Amino acid sequence: MAHTMAGDVSGPADRTKSGPTRARDASSQESQKKPNIFRRIWVFITQVIAEMKKVTYPTGEETQTYFVVVIVFVAAIMAFTGLLDLGFGKLNALIFG
């Protein structure tokens, strides 16, 4: 550990905990109090719906722009890979005949 001149331990203080850690017995009792399967499924579905309401979808124009950008990028990568393949093929033929 790094110490400052005054002998204090340097580094950020842990400020994430709001209270003491639960005892093991209390933790195991909480895990046994699960709601039934249908309630958990219902909670999951409502959480998914709530999150989907926060989603912002791209407009049609943005979707077309993204599509063109992806096609151009893929074509550039294909051309680069093709040129590398052609170059290594010629080099292979030159070396090994």
Tab-separated table of N, CA, C and O in Angstrom:
chain	number	residue	atom	x	y	z
A	1	MET	N	0.837	-1.175	0.000
A	1	MET	CA	0.000	0.000	0.000
A	1	MET	C	0.880	1.236	0.000
A	1	MET	O	1.907	1.285	0.648
A	2	ALA	N	0.420	2.254	-0.693
A	2	ALA	CA	1.163	3.504	-0.725
A	2	ALA	C	0.753	4.362	0.458
A	2	ALA	O	-0.425	4.448	0.794
A	3	HIS	N	1.720	4.961	1.089
A	3	HIS	CA	1.443	5.831	2.231
A	3	HIS	C	1.907	7.236	1.901
A	3	HIS	O	2.909	7.430	1.225
A	4	THR	N	1.181	8.203	2.414
A	4	THR	CA	1.607	9.590	2.258
A	4	THR	C	2.603	9.917	3.349
A	4	THR	O	2.876	9.106	4.239
A	5	MET	N	3.124	11.112	3.325
A	5	MET	CA	4.133	11.492	4.317
A	5	MET	C	3.566	11.469	5.729
A	5	MET	O	4.268	11.195	6.683
A	6	ALA	N	2.272	11.739	5.867
A	6	ALA	CA	1.668	11.763	7.193
A	6	ALA	C	1.313	10.366	7.682
A	6	ALA	O	0.869	10.202	8.804
A	7	GLY	N	1.482	9.351	6.821
A	7	GLY	CA	1.194	7.991	7.228
A	7	GLY	C	-0.214	7.544	6.871
A	7	GLY	O	-0.600	6.432	7.178
A	8	ASP	N	-0.993	8.406	6.217
A	8	ASP	CA	-2.342	8.030	5.799
A	8	ASP	C	-2.262	7.155	4.555
A	8	ASP	O	-1.370	7.288	3.729
A	9	VAL	N	-3.218	6.253	4.436
A	9	VAL	CA	-3.275	5.402	3.258
A	9	VAL	C	-3.891	6.218	2.125
A	9	VAL	O	-4.939	6.826	2.278
A	10	SER	N	-3.196	6.266	0.991
A	10	SER	CA	-3.720	7.036	-0.140
A	10	SER	C	-4.670	6.158	-0.948
A	10	SER	O	-4.681	4.944	-0.838
A	11	GLY	N	-5.446	6.794	-1.777
A	11	GLY	CA	-6.393	6.084	-2.624
A	11	GLY	C	-7.802	6.536	-2.324
A	11	GLY	O	-8.060	7.177	-1.302
A	12	PRO	N	-8.723	6.216	-3.218
A	12	PRO	CA	-10.099	6.666	-3.019
A	12	PRO	C	-10.775	5.914	-1.879
A	12	PRO	O	-10.511	4.740	-1.644
A	13	ALA	N	-11.606	6.617	-1.165
A	13	ALA	CA	-12.354	5.998	-0.070
A	13	ALA	C	-13.541	5.238	-0.651
A	13	ALA	O	-14.100	5.626	-1.663
A	14	ASP	N	-13.903	4.130	-0.028
A	14	ASP	CA	-15.052	3.351	-0.472
A	14	ASP	C	-16.318	4.012	0.052
A	14	ASP	O	-16.581	3.988	1.246
A	15	ARG	N	-17.085	4.609	-0.852
A	15	ARG	CA	-18.294	5.307	-0.446
A	15	ARG	C	-19.529	4.659	-1.031
A	15	ARG	O	-20.570	5.287	-1.145
A	16	THR	N	-19.436	3.418	-1.429
A	16	THR	CA	-20.556	2.754	-2.072
A	16	THR	C	-21.506	2.103	-1.084
A	16	THR	O	-22.652	1.860	-1.410
A	17	LYS	N	-21.063	1.789	0.113
A	17	LYS	CA	-21.905	1.085	1.074
A	17	LYS	C	-22.732	2.058	1.884
A	17	LYS	O	-22.250	3.087	2.326
A	18	SER	N	-23.986	1.714	2.083
A	18	SER	CA	-24.852	2.565	2.876
A	18	SER	C	-25.019	2.039	4.297
A	18	SER	O	-25.634	2.688	5.121
A	19	GLY	N	-24.512	0.859	4.543
A	19	GLY	CA	-24.640	0.282	5.871
A	19	GLY	C	-23.772	-0.946	5.991
A	19	GLY	O	-23.062	-1.323	5.068
A	20	PRO	N	-23.828	-1.615	7.144
A	20	PRO	CA	-22.996	-2.802	7.332
A	20	PRO	C	-23.481	-3.958	6.453
A	20	PRO	O	-24.641	-4.015	6.045
A	21	THR	N	-22.589	-4.865	6.193
A	21	THR	CA	-22.914	-6.044	5.413
A	21	THR	C	-23.826	-6.972	6.208
A	21	THR	O	-23.644	-7.138	7.415
A	22	ARG	N	-24.810	-7.562	5.510
A	22	ARG	CA	-25.744	-8.470	6.181
A	22	ARG	C	-25.012	-9.712	6.673
A	22	ARG	O	-24.024	-10.146	6.104
A	23	ALA	N	-25.536	-10.309	7.724
A	23	ALA	CA	-25.005	-11.578	8.206
A	23	ALA	C	-25.418	-12.677	7.235
A	23	ALA	O	-26.379	-12.537	6.487
A	24	ARG	N	-24.707	-13.790	7.243
A	24	ARG	CA	-25.028	-14.875	6.320
A	24	ARG	C	-26.430	-15.423	6.546
A	24	ARG	O	-27.126	-15.790	5.614
A	25	ASP	N	-26.850	-15.507	7.789
A	25	ASP	CA	-28.191	-16.024	8.086
A	25	ASP	C	-29.261	-15.127	7.484
A	25	ASP	O	-30.224	-15.605	6.885
A	26	ALA	N	-29.105	-13.833	7.590
A	26	ALA	CA	-30.085	-12.890	7.048
A	26	ALA	C	-30.105	-12.967	5.528
A	26	ALA	O	-31.157	-12.882	4.900
A	27	SER	N	-28.954	-13.147	4.926
A	27	SER	CA	-28.870	-13.229	3.475
A	27	SER	C	-29.571	-14.478	2.957
A	27	SER	O	-30.280	-14.434	1.967
A	28	SER	N	-29.367	-15.615	3.615
A	28	SER	CA	-29.999	-16.855	3.157
A	28	SER	C	-31.510	-16.816	3.357
A	28	SER	O	-32.265	-17.389	2.580
A	29	GLN	N	-31.980	-16.123	4.391
A	29	GLN	CA	-33.423	-16.011	4.603
A	29	GLN	C	-34.061	-15.156	3.524
A	29	GLN	O	-35.153	-15.462	3.054
A	30	GLU	N	-33.361	-14.096	3.076
A	30	GLU	CA	-33.912	-13.245	2.031
A	30	GLU	C	-34.010	-13.997	0.717
A	30	GLU	O	-34.941	-13.800	-0.049
A	31	SER	N	-33.045	-14.868	0.411
A	31	SER	CA	-33.078	-15.581	-0.850
A	31	SER	C	-34.209	-16.607	-0.888
A	31	SER	O	-34.646	-17.003	-1.954
A	32	GLN	N	-34.694	-17.052	0.266
A	32	GLN	CA	-35.787	-18.015	0.301
A	32	GLN	C	-37.141	-17.343	0.129
A	32	GLN	O	-38.129	-18.003	-0.101
A	33	LYS	N	-37.213	-16.024	0.210
A	33	LYS	CA	-38.466	-15.300	0.120
A	33	LYS	C	-38.793	-14.881	-1.310
A	33	LYS	O	-39.391	-13.853	-1.538
A	34	LYS	N	-38.383	-15.650	-2.317
A	34	LYS	CA	-38.655	-15.315	-3.708
A	34	LYS	C	-40.148	-15.398	-3.986
A	34	LYS	O	-40.822	-16.308	-3.508
A	35	PRO	N	-40.653	-14.464	-4.801
A	35	PRO	CA	-42.056	-14.599	-5.214
A	35	PRO	C	-42.207	-15.777	-6.171
A	35	PRO	O	-41.222	-16.273	-6.722
A	36	ASN	N	-43.435	-16.185	-6.397
A	36	ASN	CA	-43.627	-17.356	-7.260
A	36	ASN	C	-43.221	-17.035	-8.696
A	36	ASN	O	-42.993	-15.885	-9.063
A	37	ILE	N	-43.161	-18.062	-9.523
A	37	ILE	CA	-42.639	-17.941	-10.886
A	37	ILE	C	-43.478	-16.995	-11.737
A	37	ILE	O	-42.946	-16.227	-12.535
A	38	PHE	N	-44.791	-17.004	-11.576
A	38	PHE	CA	-45.650	-16.149	-12.385
A	38	PHE	C	-45.440	-14.679	-12.047
A	38	PHE	O	-45.443	-13.817	-12.919
A	39	ARG	N	-45.234	-14.406	-10.775
A	39	ARG	CA	-44.977	-13.024	-10.356
A	39	ARG	C	-43.649	-12.549	-10.926
A	39	ARG	O	-43.526	-11.409	-11.385
A	40	ARG	N	-42.625	-13.397	-10.904
A	40	ARG	CA	-41.321	-13.021	-11.449
A	40	ARG	C	-41.402	-12.796	-12.953
A	40	ARG	O	-40.777	-11.874	-13.478
A	41	ILE	N	-42.168	-13.637	-13.656
A	41	ILE	CA	-42.343	-13.450	-15.099
A	41	ILE	C	-43.050	-12.128	-15.367
A	41	ILE	O	-42.668	-11.370	-16.264
A	42	TRP	N	-44.088	-11.835	-14.594
A	42	TRP	CA	-44.831	-10.589	-14.773
A	42	TRP	C	-43.928	-9.369	-14.525
A	42	TRP	O	-43.965	-8.403	-15.283
A	43	VAL	N	-43.109	-9.419	-13.487
A	43	VAL	CA	-42.184	-8.327	-13.190
A	43	VAL	C	-41.200	-8.162	-14.343
A	43	VAL	O	-40.907	-7.032	-14.773
A	44	PHE	N	-40.694	-9.262	-14.867
A	44	PHE	CA	-39.758	-9.206	-15.993
A	44	PHE	C	-40.402	-8.540	-17.197
A	44	PHE	O	-39.808	-7.650	-17.821
A	45	ILE	N	-41.620	-8.954	-17.534
A	45	ILE	CA	-42.304	-8.398	-18.702
A	45	ILE	C	-42.555	-6.903	-18.523
A	45	ILE	O	-42.342	-6.108	-19.450
A	46	THR	N	-42.998	-6.490	-17.340
A	46	THR	CA	-43.244	-5.068	-17.119
A	46	THR	C	-41.948	-4.259	-17.176
A	46	THR	O	-41.948	-3.134	-17.683
A	47	GLN	N	-40.840	-4.840	-16.706
A	47	GLN	CA	-39.563	-4.142	-16.794
A	47	GLN	C	-39.099	-4.021	-18.246
A	47	GLN	O	-38.560	-2.987	-18.642
A	48	VAL	N	-39.325	-5.059	-19.044
A	48	VAL	CA	-38.962	-5.008	-20.460
A	48	VAL	C	-39.774	-3.926	-21.162
A	48	VAL	O	-39.234	-3.127	-21.944
A	49	ILE	N	-41.065	-3.865	-20.894
A	49	ILE	CA	-41.917	-2.851	-21.519
A	49	ILE	C	-41.467	-1.455	-21.111
A	49	ILE	O	-41.379	-0.545	-21.945
A	50	ALA	N	-41.140	-1.263	-19.841
A	50	ALA	CA	-40.675	0.040	-19.370
A	50	ALA	C	-39.374	0.445	-20.054
A	50	ALA	O	-39.198	1.614	-20.433
A	51	GLU	N	-38.457	-0.507	-20.245
A	51	GLU	CA	-37.193	-0.193	-20.915
A	51	GLU	C	-37.410	0.086	-22.395
A	51	GLU	O	-36.765	0.950	-22.977
A	52	MET	N	-38.322	-0.644	-23.038
A	52	MET	CA	-38.578	-0.428	-24.460
A	52	MET	C	-39.209	0.934	-24.721
A	52	MET	O	-39.044	1.502	-25.795
A	53	LYS	N	-39.912	1.482	-23.747
A	53	LYS	CA	-40.483	2.818	-23.901
A	53	LYS	C	-39.396	3.892	-23.906
A	53	LYS	O	-39.612	4.984	-24.413
A	54	LYS	N	-38.224	3.579	-23.354
A	54	LYS	CA	-37.123	4.533	-23.305
A	54	LYS	C	-36.297	4.541	-24.591
A	54	LYS	O	-35.478	5.429	-24.781
A	55	VAL	N	-36.503	3.556	-25.456
A	55	VAL	CA	-35.696	3.407	-26.662
A	55	VAL	C	-36.060	4.493	-27.670
A	55	VAL	O	-37.237	4.777	-27.888
A	56	THR	N	-35.048	5.105	-28.283
A	56	THR	CA	-35.282	6.035	-29.380
A	56	THR	C	-34.836	5.355	-30.664
A	56	THR	O	-33.676	4.955	-30.805
A	57	TYR	N	-35.747	5.191	-31.578
A	57	TYR	CA	-35.470	4.519	-32.833
A	57	TYR	C	-34.993	5.525	-33.874
A	57	TYR	O	-35.450	6.670	-33.881
A	58	PRO	N	-34.105	5.114	-34.783
A	58	PRO	CA	-33.636	6.042	-35.815
A	58	PRO	C	-34.749	6.317	-36.831
A	58	PRO	O	-35.625	5.482	-37.056
A	59	THR	N	-34.661	7.492	-37.445
A	59	THR	CA	-35.626	7.837	-38.484
A	59	THR	C	-35.290	7.040	-39.740
A	59	THR	O	-34.241	6.393	-39.833
A	60	GLY	N	-36.163	7.100	-40.728
A	60	GLY	CA	-35.916	6.401	-41.991
A	60	GLY	C	-34.664	6.904	-42.680
A	60	GLY	O	-33.883	6.120	-43.230
A	61	GLU	N	-34.452	8.221	-42.634
A	61	GLU	CA	-33.264	8.797	-43.268
A	61	GLU	C	-31.986	8.342	-42.560
A	61	GLU	O	-30.983	8.015	-43.211
A	62	GLU	N	-32.018	8.301	-41.237
A	62	GLU	CA	-30.850	7.822	-40.489
A	62	GLU	C	-30.579	6.353	-40.786
A	62	GLU	O	-29.424	5.950	-40.939
A	63	THR	N	-31.633	5.563	-40.911
A	63	THR	CA	-31.459	4.141	-41.215
A	63	THR	C	-30.808	3.961	-42.581
A	63	THR	O	-29.911	3.124	-42.742
A	64	GLN	N	-31.241	4.748	-43.564
A	64	GLN	CA	-30.634	4.668	-44.897
A	64	GLN	C	-29.164	5.078	-44.859
A	64	GLN	O	-28.311	4.431	-45.482
A	65	THR	N	-28.855	6.120	-44.100
A	65	THR	CA	-27.465	6.564	-43.977
A	65	THR	C	-26.611	5.482	-43.337
A	65	THR	O	-25.505	5.185	-43.817
A	66	TYR	N	-27.101	4.875	-42.256
A	66	TYR	CA	-26.361	3.795	-41.597
A	66	TYR	C	-26.155	2.614	-42.544
A	66	TYR	O	-25.088	2.006	-42.561
A	67	PHE	N	-27.181	2.298	-43.336
A	67	PHE	CA	-27.092	1.190	-44.284
A	67	PHE	C	-25.986	1.450	-45.301
A	67	PHE	O	-25.147	0.574	-45.567
A	68	VAL	N	-25.950	2.671	-45.869
A	68	VAL	CA	-24.928	3.008	-46.862
A	68	VAL	C	-23.543	2.967	-46.229
A	68	VAL	O	-22.592	2.435	-46.829
A	69	VAL	N	-23.405	3.481	-45.012
A	69	VAL	CA	-22.107	3.472	-44.340
A	69	VAL	C	-21.627	2.046	-44.123
A	69	VAL	O	-20.457	1.722	-44.371
A	70	VAL	N	-22.511	1.160	-43.709
A	70	VAL	CA	-22.127	-0.236	-43.474
A	70	VAL	C	-21.723	-0.912	-44.787
A	70	VAL	O	-20.710	-1.619	-44.847
A	71	ILE	N	-22.491	-0.692	-45.852
A	71	ILE	CA	-22.167	-1.309	-47.145
A	71	ILE	C	-20.816	-0.811	-47.655
A	71	ILE	O	-19.989	-1.609	-48.134
A	72	VAL	N	-20.546	0.489	-47.571
A	72	VAL	CA	-19.261	1.032	-48.021
A	72	VAL	C	-18.119	0.472	-47.177
A	72	VAL	O	-17.075	0.075	-47.720
A	73	PHE	N	-18.302	0.393	-45.879
A	73	PHE	CA	-17.255	-0.134	-45.009
A	73	PHE	C	-16.967	-1.601	-45.325
A	73	PHE	O	-15.807	-2.007	-45.430
A	74	VAL	N	-18.016	-2.398	-45.489
A	74	VAL	CA	-17.829	-3.821	-45.800
A	74	VAL	C	-17.148	-3.983	-47.155
A	74	VAL	O	-16.256	-4.830	-47.317
A	75	ALA	N	-17.535	-3.165	-48.146
A	75	ALA	CA	-16.894	-3.241	-49.464
A	75	ALA	C	-15.414	-2.876	-49.358
A	75	ALA	O	-14.562	-3.517	-50.002
A	76	ALA	N	-15.072	-1.862	-48.552
A	76	ALA	CA	-13.668	-1.469	-48.391
A	76	ALA	C	-12.863	-2.578	-47.727
A	76	ALA	O	-11.741	-2.890	-48.152
A	77	ILE	N	-13.430	-3.203	-46.710
A	77	ILE	CA	-12.730	-4.303	-46.031
A	77	ILE	C	-12.567	-5.495	-46.980
A	77	ILE	O	-11.511	-6.148	-47.000
A	78	MET	N	-13.602	-5.774	-47.776
A	78	MET	CA	-13.507	-6.877	-48.744
A	78	MET	C	-12.421	-6.591	-49.772
A	78	MET	O	-11.643	-7.494	-50.137
A	79	ALA	N	-12.335	-5.355	-50.271
A	79	ALA	CA	-11.310	-5.002	-51.245
A	79	ALA	C	-9.915	-5.131	-50.625
A	79	ALA	O	-8.998	-5.680	-51.251
A	80	PHE	N	-9.759	-4.646	-49.396
A	80	PHE	CA	-8.472	-4.743	-48.712
A	80	PHE	C	-8.057	-6.198	-48.520
A	80	PHE	O	-6.914	-6.586	-48.809
A	81	THR	N	-9.002	-7.017	-48.077
A	81	THR	CA	-8.706	-8.444	-47.858
A	81	THR	C	-8.402	-9.135	-49.187
A	81	THR	O	-7.496	-9.972	-49.269
A	82	GLY	N	-9.149	-8.786	-50.224
A	82	GLY	CA	-8.897	-9.370	-51.544
A	82	GLY	C	-7.526	-9.008	-52.076
A	82	GLY	O	-6.824	-9.853	-52.648
A	83	LEU	N	-7.125	-7.754	-51.892
A	83	LEU	CA	-5.795	-7.339	-52.341
A	83	LEU	C	-4.699	-8.043	-51.544
A	83	LEU	O	-3.669	-8.441	-52.121
A	84	LEU	N	-4.901	-8.194	-50.243
A	84	LEU	CA	-3.922	-8.943	-49.446
A	84	LEU	C	-3.826	-10.386	-49.925
A	84	LEU	O	-2.722	-10.940	-50.062
A	85	ASP	N	-4.968	-11.004	-50.189
A	85	ASP	CA	-4.986	-12.390	-50.659
A	85	ASP	C	-4.269	-12.502	-52.005
A	85	ASP	O	-3.471	-13.424	-52.213
A	86	LEU	N	-4.549	-11.570	-52.905
A	86	LEU	CA	-3.890	-11.584	-54.215
A	86	LEU	C	-2.382	-11.401	-54.054
A	86	LEU	O	-1.590	-12.133	-54.683
A	87	GLY	N	-1.978	-10.462	-53.202
A	87	GLY	CA	-0.549	-10.220	-52.988
A	87	GLY	C	0.163	-11.415	-52.377
A	87	GLY	O	1.242	-11.800	-52.838
A	88	PHE	N	-0.443	-12.022	-51.360
A	88	PHE	CA	0.175	-13.198	-50.749
A	88	PHE	C	0.170	-14.392	-51.699
A	88	PHE	O	1.083	-15.222	-51.690
A	89	GLY	N	-0.838	-14.492	-52.545
A	89	GLY	CA	-0.869	-15.562	-53.550
A	89	GLY	C	0.260	-15.418	-54.551
A	89	GLY	O	0.926	-16.390	-54.904
A	90	LYS	N	0.472	-14.166	-55.015
A	90	LYS	CA	1.581	-13.928	-55.952
A	90	LYS	C	2.932	-14.178	-55.274
A	90	LYS	O	3.832	-14.756	-55.874
A	91	LEU	N	3.056	-13.751	-54.015
A	91	LEU	CA	4.293	-13.970	-53.270
A	91	LEU	C	4.539	-15.467	-53.066
A	91	LEU	O	5.671	-15.953	-53.217
A	92	ASN	N	3.487	-16.202	-52.787
A	92	ASN	CA	3.586	-17.649	-52.621
A	92	ASN	C	4.018	-18.313	-53.926
A	92	ASN	O	4.896	-19.198	-53.926
A	93	ALA	N	3.443	-17.891	-55.052
A	93	ALA	CA	3.822	-18.452	-56.347
A	93	ALA	C	5.267	-18.095	-56.696
A	93	ALA	O	5.977	-18.912	-57.310
A	94	LEU	N	5.695	-16.914	-56.316
A	94	LEU	CA	7.065	-16.481	-56.611
A	94	LEU	C	8.071	-17.300	-55.794
A	94	LEU	O	9.110	-17.709	-56.317
A	95	ILE	N	7.740	-17.537	-54.515
A	95	ILE	CA	8.686	-18.241	-53.640
A	95	ILE	C	8.709	-19.745	-53.944
A	95	ILE	O	9.760	-20.359	-54.087
A	96	PHE	N	7.531	-20.356	-54.032
A	96	PHE	CA	7.460	-21.815	-54.151
A	96	PHE	C	7.268	-22.295	-55.570
A	96	PHE	O	7.215	-23.485	-55.821
A	97	GLY	N	7.136	-21.395	-56.517
A	97	GLY	CA	7.066	-21.742	-57.928
A	97	GLY	C	5.760	-22.254	-58.292
A	97	GLY	O	5.351	-22.930	-59.105
